[in-house]
Coordinates of N, CA and C in Angstrom, one line a residue:
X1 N 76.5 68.7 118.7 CA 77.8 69.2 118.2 C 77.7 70.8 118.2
X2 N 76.5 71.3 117.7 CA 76.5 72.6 117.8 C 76.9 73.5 118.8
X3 N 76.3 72.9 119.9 CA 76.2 72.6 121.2 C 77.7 73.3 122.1
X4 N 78.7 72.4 121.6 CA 80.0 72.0 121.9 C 80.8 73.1 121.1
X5 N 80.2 73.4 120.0 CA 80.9 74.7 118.8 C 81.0 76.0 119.7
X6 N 79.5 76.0 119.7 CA 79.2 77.9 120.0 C 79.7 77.5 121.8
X7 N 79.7 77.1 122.9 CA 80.5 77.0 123.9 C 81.9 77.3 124.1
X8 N 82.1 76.3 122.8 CA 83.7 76.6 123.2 C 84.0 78.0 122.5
X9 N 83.4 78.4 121.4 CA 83.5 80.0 120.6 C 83.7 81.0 121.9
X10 N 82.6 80.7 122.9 CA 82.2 81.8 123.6 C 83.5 81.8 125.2
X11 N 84.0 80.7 125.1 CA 85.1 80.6 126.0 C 86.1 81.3 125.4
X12 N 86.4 81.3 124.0 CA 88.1 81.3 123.4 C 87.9 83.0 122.9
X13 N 86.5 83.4 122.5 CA 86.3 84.8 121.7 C 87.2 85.8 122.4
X14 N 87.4 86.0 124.2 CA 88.2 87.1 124.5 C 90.2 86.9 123.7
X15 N 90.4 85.7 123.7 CA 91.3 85.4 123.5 C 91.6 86.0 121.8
X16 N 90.5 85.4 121.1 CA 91.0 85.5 119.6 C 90.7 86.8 119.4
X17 N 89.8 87.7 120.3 CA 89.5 89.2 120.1 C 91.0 90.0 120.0
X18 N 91.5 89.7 121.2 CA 93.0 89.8 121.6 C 94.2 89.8 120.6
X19 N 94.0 88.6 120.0 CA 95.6 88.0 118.9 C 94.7 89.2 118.1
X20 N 93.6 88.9 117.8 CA 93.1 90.0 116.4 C 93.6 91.5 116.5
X21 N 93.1 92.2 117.7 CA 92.9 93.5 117.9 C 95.1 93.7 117.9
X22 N 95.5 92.7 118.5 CA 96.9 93.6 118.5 C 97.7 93.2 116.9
X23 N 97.5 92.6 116.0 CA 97.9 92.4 114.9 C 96.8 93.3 114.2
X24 N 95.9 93.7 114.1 CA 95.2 94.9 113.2 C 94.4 96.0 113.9
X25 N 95.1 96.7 114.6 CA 95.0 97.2 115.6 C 93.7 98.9 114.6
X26 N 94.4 98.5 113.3 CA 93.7 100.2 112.6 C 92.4 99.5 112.2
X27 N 91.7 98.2 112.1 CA 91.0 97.3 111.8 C 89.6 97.9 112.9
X28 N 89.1 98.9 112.8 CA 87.8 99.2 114.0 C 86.7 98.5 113.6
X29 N 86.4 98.6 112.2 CA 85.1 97.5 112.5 C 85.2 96.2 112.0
X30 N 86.3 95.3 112.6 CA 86.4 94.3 112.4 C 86.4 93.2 111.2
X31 N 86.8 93.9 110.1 CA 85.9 93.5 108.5 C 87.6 93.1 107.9
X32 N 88.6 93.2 108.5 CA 90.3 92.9 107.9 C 90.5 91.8 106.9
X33 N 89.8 90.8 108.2 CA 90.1 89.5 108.0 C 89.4 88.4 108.9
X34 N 89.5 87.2 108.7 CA 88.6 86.0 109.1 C 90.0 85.3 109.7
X35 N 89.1 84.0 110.7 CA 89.6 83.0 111.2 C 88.8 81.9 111.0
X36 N 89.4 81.0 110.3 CA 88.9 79.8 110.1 C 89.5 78.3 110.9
X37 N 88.5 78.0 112.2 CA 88.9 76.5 113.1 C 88.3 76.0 112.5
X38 N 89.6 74.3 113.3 CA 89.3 73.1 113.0 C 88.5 72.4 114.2
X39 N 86.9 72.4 114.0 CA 87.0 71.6 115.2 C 86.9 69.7 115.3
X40 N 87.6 69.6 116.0 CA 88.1 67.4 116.3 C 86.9 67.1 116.9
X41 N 85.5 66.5 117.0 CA 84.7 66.1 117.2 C 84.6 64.7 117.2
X42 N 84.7 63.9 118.3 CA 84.4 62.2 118.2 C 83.2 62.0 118.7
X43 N 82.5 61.1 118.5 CA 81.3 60.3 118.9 C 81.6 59.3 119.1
X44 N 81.0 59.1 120.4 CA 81.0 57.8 121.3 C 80.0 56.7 121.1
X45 N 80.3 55.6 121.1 CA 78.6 54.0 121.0 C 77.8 54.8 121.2
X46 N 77.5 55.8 122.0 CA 76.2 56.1 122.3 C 75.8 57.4 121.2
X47 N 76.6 57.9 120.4 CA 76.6 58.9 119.7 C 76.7 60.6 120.0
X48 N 77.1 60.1 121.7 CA 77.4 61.5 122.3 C 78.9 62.2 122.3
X49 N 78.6 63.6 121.5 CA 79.9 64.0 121.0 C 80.8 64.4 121.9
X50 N 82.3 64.5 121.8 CA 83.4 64.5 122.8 C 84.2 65.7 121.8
X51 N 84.4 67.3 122.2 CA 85.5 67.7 121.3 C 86.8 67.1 121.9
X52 N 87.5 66.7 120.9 CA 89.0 66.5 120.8 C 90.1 67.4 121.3
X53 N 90.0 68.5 120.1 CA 91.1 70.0 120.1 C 90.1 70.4 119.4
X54 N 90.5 71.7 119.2 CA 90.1 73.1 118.0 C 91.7 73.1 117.8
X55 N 91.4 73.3 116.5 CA 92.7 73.9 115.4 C 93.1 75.2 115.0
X56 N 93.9 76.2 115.5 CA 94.0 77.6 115.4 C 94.3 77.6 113.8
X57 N 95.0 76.4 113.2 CA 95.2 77.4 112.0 C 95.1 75.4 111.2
X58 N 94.3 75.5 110.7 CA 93.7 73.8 110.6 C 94.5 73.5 109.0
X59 N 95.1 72.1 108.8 CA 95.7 72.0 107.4 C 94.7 71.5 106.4
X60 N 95.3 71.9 105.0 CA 94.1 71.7 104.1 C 94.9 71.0 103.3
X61 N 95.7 70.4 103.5 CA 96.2 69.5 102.6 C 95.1 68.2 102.5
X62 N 95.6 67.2 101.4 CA 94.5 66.5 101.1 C 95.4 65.0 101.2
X63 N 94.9 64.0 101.8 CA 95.2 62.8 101.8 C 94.6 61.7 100.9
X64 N 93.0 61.7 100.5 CA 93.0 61.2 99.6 C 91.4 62.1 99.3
X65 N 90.8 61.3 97.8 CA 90.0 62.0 97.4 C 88.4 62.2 98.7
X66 N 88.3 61.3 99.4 CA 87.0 62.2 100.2 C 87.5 63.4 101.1
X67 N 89.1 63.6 101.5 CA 89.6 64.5 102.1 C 89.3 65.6 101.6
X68 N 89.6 65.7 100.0 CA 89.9 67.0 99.3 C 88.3 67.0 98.9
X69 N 87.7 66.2 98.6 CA 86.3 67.0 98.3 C 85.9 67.5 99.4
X70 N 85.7 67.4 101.5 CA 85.3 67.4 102.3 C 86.0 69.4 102.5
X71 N 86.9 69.5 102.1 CA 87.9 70.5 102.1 C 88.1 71.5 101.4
X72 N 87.5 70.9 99.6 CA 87.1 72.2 99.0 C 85.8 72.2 99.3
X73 N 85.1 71.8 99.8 CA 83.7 71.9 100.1 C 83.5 73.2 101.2
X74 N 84.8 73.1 102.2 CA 84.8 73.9 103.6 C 85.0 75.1 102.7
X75 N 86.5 75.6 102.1 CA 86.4 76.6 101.3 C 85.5 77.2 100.3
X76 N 85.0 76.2 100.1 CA 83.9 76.8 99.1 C 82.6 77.6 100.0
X77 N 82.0 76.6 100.8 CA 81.3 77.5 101.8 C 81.6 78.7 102.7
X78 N 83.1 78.8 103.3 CA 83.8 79.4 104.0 C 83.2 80.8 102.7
X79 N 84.0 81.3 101.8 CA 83.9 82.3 100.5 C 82.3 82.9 100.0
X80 N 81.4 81.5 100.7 CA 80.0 81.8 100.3 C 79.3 82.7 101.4
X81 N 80.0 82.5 102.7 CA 79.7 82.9 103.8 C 80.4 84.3 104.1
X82 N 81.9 84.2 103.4 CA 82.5 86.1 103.3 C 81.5 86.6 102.4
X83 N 80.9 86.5 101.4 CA 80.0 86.9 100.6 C 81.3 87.1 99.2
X84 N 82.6 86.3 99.0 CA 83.6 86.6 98.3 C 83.7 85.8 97.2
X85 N 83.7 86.1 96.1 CA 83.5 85.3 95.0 C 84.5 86.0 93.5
X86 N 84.4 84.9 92.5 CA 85.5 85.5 91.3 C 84.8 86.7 90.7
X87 N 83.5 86.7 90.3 CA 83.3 87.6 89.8 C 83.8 89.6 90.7
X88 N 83.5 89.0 92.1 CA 84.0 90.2 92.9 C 85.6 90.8 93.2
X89 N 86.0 89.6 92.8 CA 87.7 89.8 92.8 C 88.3 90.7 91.6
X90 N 87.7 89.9 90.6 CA 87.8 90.6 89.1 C 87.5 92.3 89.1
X91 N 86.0 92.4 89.4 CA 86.1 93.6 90.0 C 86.6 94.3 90.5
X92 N 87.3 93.9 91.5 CA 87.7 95.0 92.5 C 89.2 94.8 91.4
X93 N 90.2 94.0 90.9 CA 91.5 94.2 90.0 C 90.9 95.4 89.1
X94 N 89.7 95.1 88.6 CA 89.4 96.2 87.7 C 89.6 97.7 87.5
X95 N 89.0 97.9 89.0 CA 89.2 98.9 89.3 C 90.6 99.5 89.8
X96 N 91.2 98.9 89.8 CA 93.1 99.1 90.0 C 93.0 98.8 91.4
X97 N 92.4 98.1 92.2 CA 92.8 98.0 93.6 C 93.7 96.8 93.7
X98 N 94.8 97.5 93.2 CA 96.0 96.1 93.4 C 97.2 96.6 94.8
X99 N 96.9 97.3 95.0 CA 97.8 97.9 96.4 C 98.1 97.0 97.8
X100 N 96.9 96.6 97.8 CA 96.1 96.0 99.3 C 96.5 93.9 99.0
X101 N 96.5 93.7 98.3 CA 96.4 92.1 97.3 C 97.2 92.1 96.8
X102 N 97.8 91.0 96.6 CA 98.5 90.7 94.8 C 97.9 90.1 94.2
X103 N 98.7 91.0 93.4 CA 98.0 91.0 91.3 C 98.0 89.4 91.2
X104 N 96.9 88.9 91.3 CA 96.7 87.6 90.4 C 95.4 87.5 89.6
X105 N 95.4 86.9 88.2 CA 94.1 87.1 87.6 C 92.9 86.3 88.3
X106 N 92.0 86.7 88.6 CA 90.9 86.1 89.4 C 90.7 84.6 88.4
X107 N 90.7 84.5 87.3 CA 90.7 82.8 86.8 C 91.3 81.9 87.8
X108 N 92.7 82.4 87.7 CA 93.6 81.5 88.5 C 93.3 81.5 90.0
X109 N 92.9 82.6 90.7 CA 92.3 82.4 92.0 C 91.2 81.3 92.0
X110 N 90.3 81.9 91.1 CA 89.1 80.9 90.9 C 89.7 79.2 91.2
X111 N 90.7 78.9 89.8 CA 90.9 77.7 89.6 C 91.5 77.3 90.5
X112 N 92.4 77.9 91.0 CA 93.3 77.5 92.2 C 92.3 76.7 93.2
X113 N 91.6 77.3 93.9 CA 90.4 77.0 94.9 C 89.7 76.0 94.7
X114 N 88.7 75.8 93.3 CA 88.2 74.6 92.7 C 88.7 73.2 92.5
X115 N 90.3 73.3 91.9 CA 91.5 72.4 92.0 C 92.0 71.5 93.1
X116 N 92.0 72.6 94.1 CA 92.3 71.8 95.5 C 91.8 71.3 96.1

């Protein structure tokens, strides 16, 4: 599967360089913002994987409870991986950087995220 990941990354990267560079165009070292795909992976009897689609903008809604744990599990790793966390949100409100974000108390960010 890995396999099938980083291939297809390396086919689509001029593309998503593209959508990126002309929507944050003042963005030079690439630090703005993130994209997060879905990728559709089947496995066949033989256990040899088939991608389906990639998801440009993948839903997080939850259908039942192994959906939403498999989903805050993604987000949660996804935030571990920006290196972005409550205690650094708090911080940065702290310091009045409310210009760039909206004002929401990092709890409710927190909880928001954990919830879903």
């Amino acid at each position: 599967m890995q396999d099938i990941i980083v291939k297809t990354l390396c086919s689509i990267q001029p593309s998503l360089s593209h959508y990126y560079r002309s929507s944050q165009p003042e963005d030079i070292t690439n630090s703005m913002c993130f994209e997060l795909l879905g990728f559709d992976i089947m496995l066949d009897s033989n256990l040899k994987p088939w991608l389906i689609e990639v998801n440009h903008a993948p839903s997080f809604a939850t259908d039942s409870p192994l959906d939403k744990k498999l989903k805050k599990n993604v987000l949660r790793e996804t935030f571990i991986l920006l290196n972005i966390g409550y205690r650094k949100r708090v911080k940065y409100y702290a310091r009045g950087n409310r210009g760039r974000l909206r004002a929401s108390s990092g709890r409710n960010f927190r909880d928001n995220i954990m919830e879903r």
